[in-house]
CSV table of C-alpha atoms in Angstrom, one decimal:
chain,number,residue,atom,x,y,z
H,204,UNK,CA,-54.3,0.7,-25.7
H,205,UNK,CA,-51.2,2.5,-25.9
H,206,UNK,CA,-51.1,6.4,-27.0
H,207,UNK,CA,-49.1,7.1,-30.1
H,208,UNK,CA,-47.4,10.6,-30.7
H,209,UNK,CA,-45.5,12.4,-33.4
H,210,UNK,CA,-41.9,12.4,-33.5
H,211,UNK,CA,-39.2,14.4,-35.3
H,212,UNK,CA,-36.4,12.9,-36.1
H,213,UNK,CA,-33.3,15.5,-35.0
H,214,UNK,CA,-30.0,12.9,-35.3
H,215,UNK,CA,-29.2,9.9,-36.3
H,216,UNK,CA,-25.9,8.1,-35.3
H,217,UNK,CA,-24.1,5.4,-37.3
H,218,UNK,CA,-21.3,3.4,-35.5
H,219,UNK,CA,-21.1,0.4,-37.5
H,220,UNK,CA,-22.2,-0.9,-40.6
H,221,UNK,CA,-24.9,-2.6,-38.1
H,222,UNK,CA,-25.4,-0.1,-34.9
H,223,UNK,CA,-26.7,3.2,-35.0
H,224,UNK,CA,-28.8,5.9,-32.6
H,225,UNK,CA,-31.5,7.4,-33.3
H,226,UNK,CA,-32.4,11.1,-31.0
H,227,UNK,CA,-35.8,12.1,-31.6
H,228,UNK,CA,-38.2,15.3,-29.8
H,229,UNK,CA,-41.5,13.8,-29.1
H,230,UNK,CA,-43.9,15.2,-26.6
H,231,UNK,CA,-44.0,12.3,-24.3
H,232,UNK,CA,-44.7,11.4,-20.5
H,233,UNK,CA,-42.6,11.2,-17.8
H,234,UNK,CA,-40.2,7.9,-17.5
H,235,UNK,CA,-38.1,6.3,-15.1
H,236,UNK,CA,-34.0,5.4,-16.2
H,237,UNK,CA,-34.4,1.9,-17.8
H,238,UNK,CA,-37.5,2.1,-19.5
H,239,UNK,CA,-38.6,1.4,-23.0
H,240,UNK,CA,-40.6,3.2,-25.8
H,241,UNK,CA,-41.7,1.7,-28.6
H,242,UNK,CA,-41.3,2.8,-32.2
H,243,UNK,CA,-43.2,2.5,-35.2
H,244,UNK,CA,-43.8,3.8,-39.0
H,245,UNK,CA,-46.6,3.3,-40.9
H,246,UNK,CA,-45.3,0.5,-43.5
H,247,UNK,CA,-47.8,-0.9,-46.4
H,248,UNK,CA,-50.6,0.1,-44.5
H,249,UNK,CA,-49.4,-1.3,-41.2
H,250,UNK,CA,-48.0,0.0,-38.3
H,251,UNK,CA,-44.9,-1.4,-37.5
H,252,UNK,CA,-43.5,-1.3,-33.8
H,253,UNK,CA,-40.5,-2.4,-31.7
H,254,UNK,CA,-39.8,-1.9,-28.2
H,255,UNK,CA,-36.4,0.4,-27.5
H,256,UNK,CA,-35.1,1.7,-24.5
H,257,UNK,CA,-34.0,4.9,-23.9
H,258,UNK,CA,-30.7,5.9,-23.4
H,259,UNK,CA,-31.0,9.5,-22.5
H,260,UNK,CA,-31.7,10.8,-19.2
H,261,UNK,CA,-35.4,11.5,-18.4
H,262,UNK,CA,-34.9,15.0,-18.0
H,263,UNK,CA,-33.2,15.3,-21.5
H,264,UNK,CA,-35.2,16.2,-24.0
H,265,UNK,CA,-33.2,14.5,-27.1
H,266,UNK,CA,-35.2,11.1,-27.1
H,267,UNK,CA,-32.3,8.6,-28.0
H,268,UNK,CA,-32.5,5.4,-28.7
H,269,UNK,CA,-29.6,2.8,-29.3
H,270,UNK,CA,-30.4,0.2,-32.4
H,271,UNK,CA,-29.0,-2.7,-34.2
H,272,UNK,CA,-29.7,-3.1,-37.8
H,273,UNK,CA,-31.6,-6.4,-38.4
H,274,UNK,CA,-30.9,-7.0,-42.3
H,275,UNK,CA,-34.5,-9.1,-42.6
H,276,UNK,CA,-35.8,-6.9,-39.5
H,277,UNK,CA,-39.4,-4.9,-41.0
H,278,UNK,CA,-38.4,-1.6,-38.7
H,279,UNK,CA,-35.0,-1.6,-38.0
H,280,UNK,CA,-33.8,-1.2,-42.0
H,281,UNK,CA,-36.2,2.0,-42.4
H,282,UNK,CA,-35.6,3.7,-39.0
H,283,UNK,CA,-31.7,3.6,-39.9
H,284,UNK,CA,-32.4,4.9,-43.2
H,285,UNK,CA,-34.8,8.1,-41.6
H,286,UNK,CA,-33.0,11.2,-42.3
H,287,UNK,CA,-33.7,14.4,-39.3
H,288,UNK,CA,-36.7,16.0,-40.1
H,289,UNK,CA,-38.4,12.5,-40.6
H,290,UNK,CA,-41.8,11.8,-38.4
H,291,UNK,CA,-41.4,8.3,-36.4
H,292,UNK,CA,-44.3,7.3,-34.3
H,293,UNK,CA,-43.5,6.9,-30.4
H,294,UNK,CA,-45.3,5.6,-27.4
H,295,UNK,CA,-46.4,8.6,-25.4
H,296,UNK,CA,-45.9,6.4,-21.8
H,297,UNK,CA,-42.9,4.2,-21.2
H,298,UNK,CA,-43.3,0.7,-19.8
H,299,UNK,CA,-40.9,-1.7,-18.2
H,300,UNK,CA,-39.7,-2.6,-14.7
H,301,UNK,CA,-35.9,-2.3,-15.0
H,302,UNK,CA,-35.2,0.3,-13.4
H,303,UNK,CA,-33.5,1.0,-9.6
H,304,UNK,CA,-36.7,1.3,-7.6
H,305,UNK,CA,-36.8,-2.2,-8.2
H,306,UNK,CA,-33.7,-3.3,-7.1
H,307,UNK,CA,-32.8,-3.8,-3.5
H,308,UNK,CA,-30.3,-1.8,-1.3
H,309,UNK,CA,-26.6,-3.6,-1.5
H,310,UNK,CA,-23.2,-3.0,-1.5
H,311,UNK,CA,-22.1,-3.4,-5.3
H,312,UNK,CA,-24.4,-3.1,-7.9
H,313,UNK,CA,-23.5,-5.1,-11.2
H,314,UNK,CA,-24.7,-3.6,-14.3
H,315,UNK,CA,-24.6,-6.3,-17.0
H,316,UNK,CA,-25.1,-5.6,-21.0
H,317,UNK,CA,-24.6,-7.0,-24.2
H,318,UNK,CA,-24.8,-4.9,-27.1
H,319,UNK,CA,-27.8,-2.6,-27.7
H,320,UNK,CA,-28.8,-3.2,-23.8
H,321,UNK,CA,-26.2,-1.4,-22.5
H,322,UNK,CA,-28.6,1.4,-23.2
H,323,UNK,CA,-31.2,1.2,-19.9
H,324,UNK,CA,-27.7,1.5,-17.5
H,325,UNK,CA,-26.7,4.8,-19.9
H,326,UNK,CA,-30.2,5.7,-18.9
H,327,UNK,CA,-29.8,5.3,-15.1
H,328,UNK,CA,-26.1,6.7,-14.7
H,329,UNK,CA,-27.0,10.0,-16.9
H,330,UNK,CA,-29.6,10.6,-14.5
H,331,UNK,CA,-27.9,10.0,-11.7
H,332,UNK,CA,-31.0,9.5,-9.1
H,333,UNK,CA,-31.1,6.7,-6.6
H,334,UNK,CA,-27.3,5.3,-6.7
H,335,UNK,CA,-26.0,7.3,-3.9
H,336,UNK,CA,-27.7,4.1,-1.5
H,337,UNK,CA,-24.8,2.1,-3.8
H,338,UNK,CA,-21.0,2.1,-2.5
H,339,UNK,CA,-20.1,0.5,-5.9
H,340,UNK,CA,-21.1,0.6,-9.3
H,341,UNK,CA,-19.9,-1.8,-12.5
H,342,UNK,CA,-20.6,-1.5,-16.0
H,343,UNK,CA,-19.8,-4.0,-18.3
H,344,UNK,CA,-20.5,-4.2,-21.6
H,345,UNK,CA,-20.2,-7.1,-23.9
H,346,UNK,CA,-19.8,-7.1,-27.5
H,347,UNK,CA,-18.5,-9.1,-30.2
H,348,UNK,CA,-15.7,-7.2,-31.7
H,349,UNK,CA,-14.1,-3.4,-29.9
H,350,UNK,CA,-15.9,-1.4,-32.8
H,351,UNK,CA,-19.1,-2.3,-31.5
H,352,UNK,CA,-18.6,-0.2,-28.1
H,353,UNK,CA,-20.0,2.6,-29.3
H,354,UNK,CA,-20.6,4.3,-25.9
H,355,UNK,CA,-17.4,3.5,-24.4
H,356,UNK,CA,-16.6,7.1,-24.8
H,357,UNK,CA,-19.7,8.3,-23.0
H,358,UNK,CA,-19.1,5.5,-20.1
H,359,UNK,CA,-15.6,6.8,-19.4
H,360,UNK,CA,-16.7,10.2,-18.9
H,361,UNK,CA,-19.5,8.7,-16.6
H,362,UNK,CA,-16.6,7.1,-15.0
H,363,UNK,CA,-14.9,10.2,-14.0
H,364,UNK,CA,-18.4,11.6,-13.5
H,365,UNK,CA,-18.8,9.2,-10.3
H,366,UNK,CA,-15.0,10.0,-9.4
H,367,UNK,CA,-14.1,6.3,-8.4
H,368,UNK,CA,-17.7,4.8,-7.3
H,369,UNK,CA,-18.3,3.9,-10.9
H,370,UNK,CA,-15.8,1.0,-12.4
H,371,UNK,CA,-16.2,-0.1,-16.4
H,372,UNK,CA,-15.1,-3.0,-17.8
H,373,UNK,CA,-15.6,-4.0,-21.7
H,374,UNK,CA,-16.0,-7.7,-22.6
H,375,UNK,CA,-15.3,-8.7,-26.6
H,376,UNK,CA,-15.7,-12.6,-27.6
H,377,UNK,CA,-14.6,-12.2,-31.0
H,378,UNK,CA,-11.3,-10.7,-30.6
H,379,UNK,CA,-8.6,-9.4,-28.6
H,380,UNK,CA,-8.0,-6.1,-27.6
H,381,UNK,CA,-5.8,-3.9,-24.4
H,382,UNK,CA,-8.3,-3.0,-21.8
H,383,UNK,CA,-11.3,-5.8,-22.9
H,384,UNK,CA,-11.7,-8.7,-21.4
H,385,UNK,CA,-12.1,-11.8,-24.6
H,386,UNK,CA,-14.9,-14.2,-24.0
H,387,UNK,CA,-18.3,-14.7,-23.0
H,388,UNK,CA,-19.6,-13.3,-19.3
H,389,UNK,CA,-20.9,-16.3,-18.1
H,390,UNK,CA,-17.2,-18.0,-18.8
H,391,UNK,CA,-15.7,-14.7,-16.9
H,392,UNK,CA,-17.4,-15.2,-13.6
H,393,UNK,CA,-17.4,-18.7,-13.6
H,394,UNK,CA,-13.6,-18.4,-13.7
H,395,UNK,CA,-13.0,-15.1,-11.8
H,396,UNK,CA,-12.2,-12.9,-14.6
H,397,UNK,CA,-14.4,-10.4,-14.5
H,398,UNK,CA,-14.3,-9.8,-10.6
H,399,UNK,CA,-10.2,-9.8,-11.0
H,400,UNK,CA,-10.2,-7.1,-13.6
H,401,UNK,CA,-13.0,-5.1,-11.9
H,402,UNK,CA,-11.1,-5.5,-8.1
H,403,UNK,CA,-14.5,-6.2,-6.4
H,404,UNK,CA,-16.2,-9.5,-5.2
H,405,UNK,CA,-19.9,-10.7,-7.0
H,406,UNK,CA,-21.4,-12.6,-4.2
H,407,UNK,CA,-24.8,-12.9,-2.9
H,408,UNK,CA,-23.8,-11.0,0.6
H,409,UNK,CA,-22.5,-7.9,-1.2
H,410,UNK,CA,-24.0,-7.5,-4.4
H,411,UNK,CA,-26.6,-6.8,-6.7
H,412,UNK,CA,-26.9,-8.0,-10.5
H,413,UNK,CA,-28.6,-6.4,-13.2
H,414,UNK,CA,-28.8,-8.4,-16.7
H,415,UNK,CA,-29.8,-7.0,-19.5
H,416,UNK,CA,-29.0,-8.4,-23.3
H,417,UNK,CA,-29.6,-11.1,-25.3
H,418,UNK,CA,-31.7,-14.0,-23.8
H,419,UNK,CA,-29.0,-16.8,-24.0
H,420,UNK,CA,-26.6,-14.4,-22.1
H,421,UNK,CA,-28.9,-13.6,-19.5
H,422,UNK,CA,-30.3,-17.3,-19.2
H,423,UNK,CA,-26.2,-18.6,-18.7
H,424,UNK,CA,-25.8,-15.9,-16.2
H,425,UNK,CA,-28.0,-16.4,-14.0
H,426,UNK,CA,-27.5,-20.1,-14.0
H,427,UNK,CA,-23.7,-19.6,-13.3
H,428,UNK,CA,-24.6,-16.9,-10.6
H,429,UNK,CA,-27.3,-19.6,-9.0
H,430,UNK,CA,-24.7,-22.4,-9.2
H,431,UNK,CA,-21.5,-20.5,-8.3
H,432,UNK,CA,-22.8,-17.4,-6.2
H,433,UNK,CA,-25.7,-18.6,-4.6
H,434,UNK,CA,-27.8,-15.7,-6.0
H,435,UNK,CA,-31.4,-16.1,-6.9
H,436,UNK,CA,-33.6,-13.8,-9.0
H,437,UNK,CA,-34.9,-11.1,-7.5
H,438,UNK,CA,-38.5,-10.9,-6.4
H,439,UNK,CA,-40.8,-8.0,-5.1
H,440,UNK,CA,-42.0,-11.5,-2.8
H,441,UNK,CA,-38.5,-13.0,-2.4
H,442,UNK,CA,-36.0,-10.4,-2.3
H,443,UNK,CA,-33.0,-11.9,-4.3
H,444,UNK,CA,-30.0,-11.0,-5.8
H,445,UNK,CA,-30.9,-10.8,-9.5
H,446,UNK,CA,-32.9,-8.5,-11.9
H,447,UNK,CA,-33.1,-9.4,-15.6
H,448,UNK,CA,-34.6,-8.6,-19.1
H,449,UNK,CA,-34.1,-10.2,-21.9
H,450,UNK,CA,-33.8,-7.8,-25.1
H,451,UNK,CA,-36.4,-9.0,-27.7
């Protein structure tokens, strides 16, 4: 059974009618960049819980958490209504295995998001540990239209952060816009786009891909990367070329 602890709410974020971040203080355990909480408020007599993944560092103490606003969702509506000094229940160990100790040693490492995922790769680059083994780094992040990149800021400072081993590249399928890349990823490496803009080659000698976003994304990925790339998923087993989680 998990262990729940008291948190206090100290910011809340709102980028888009439909995005917003939450930064909490919670006395919590130890995690690893690219792991998830979960979340929960007392609603009717029920406990109601979500699984979010931090986008802080684990050495930062502001607890922040990246959120879309589901309109029927039973959480998401209240948690982006909490104002600071509200209590939100958090889980006081983080779980998941997306994070770099599971990914093998390679030349590039491809750090895939769409939307509210791009959150575990915030995670891993603020802290910094483990990516010197790593010539390269990408991070792209998908959305549907260029308001919803609401940490581009924060990935271009990262960006000079890494002083040229870090490259970003934003993807947008519902409209055009300087610097984005318009479409869907799968369709963008499939036809080359995405390694043209980002100057490096995907392929299953030098590289490394991390997916993380919505399940239809990450399922068309990594049949594109299996049928165009030769990359298979990675195992602890079978040592491959791709790590995944889906997002809910």
């Amino acid at each position: 059974m998990a262990e729940w602890v008291h948190g206090k709410v100290t910011r809340i974020e709102y980028w888009t009618d439909g995005l917003f971040s939450l930064t909490l203080h919670a006395p919590i355990d130890h995690f690893s960049a690219g792991q998830f909480a979960k979340l929960a408020l007392e609603i009717d007599g029920e406990r109601i819980q979500r699984a979010y993944s931090y986008v802080n560092a684990p050495s930062d103490p502001n607890l922040e958490f990246y959120l879309v606003t589901v309109p029927e969702g039973k959480l998401s509506p209240r948690l982006s209504q909490l104002q600071p000094g509200a209590e939100v229940m958090i889980t006081k160990e983080a779980a998941g295995f997306f994070v770099l100790e599971e990914v093998p040693d390679c030349d590039t490492l491809w750090m895939l998001a769409t939307g509210t995922a791009i959150g575990p790769y915030l995670s891993i680059l603020q802290a910094g540990k483990d990516l010197e083994r790593f010539n390269n780094l990408v991070l792209v992040h998908a959305a549907r239209f260029a308001n919803d990149l609401s940490y581009l800021p924060l990935m271009q400072q990262l960006q000079q952060r890494y002083n040229g081993k870090l490259r970003i590249q934003t993807v947008v399928s519902r409209e055009e816009v300087a610097g984005s890349l318009t479409g869907r990823v799968p369709a963008l490496i499939e036809n080359g786009q995405l390694e043209a803009a980002v100057g490096l080659p995907l392929n299953a000698e030098t590289s490394h891909v991390m997916l993380c976003g919505n399940p239809q994304m990450v399922r068309d990925t990594q049949q594109t990367l299996k049928e165009h790339h030769q990359m298979r998923k990675h195992l602890r087993r079978k040592p491959g070329h791709i790590t995944s989680e889906h997002y809910w």
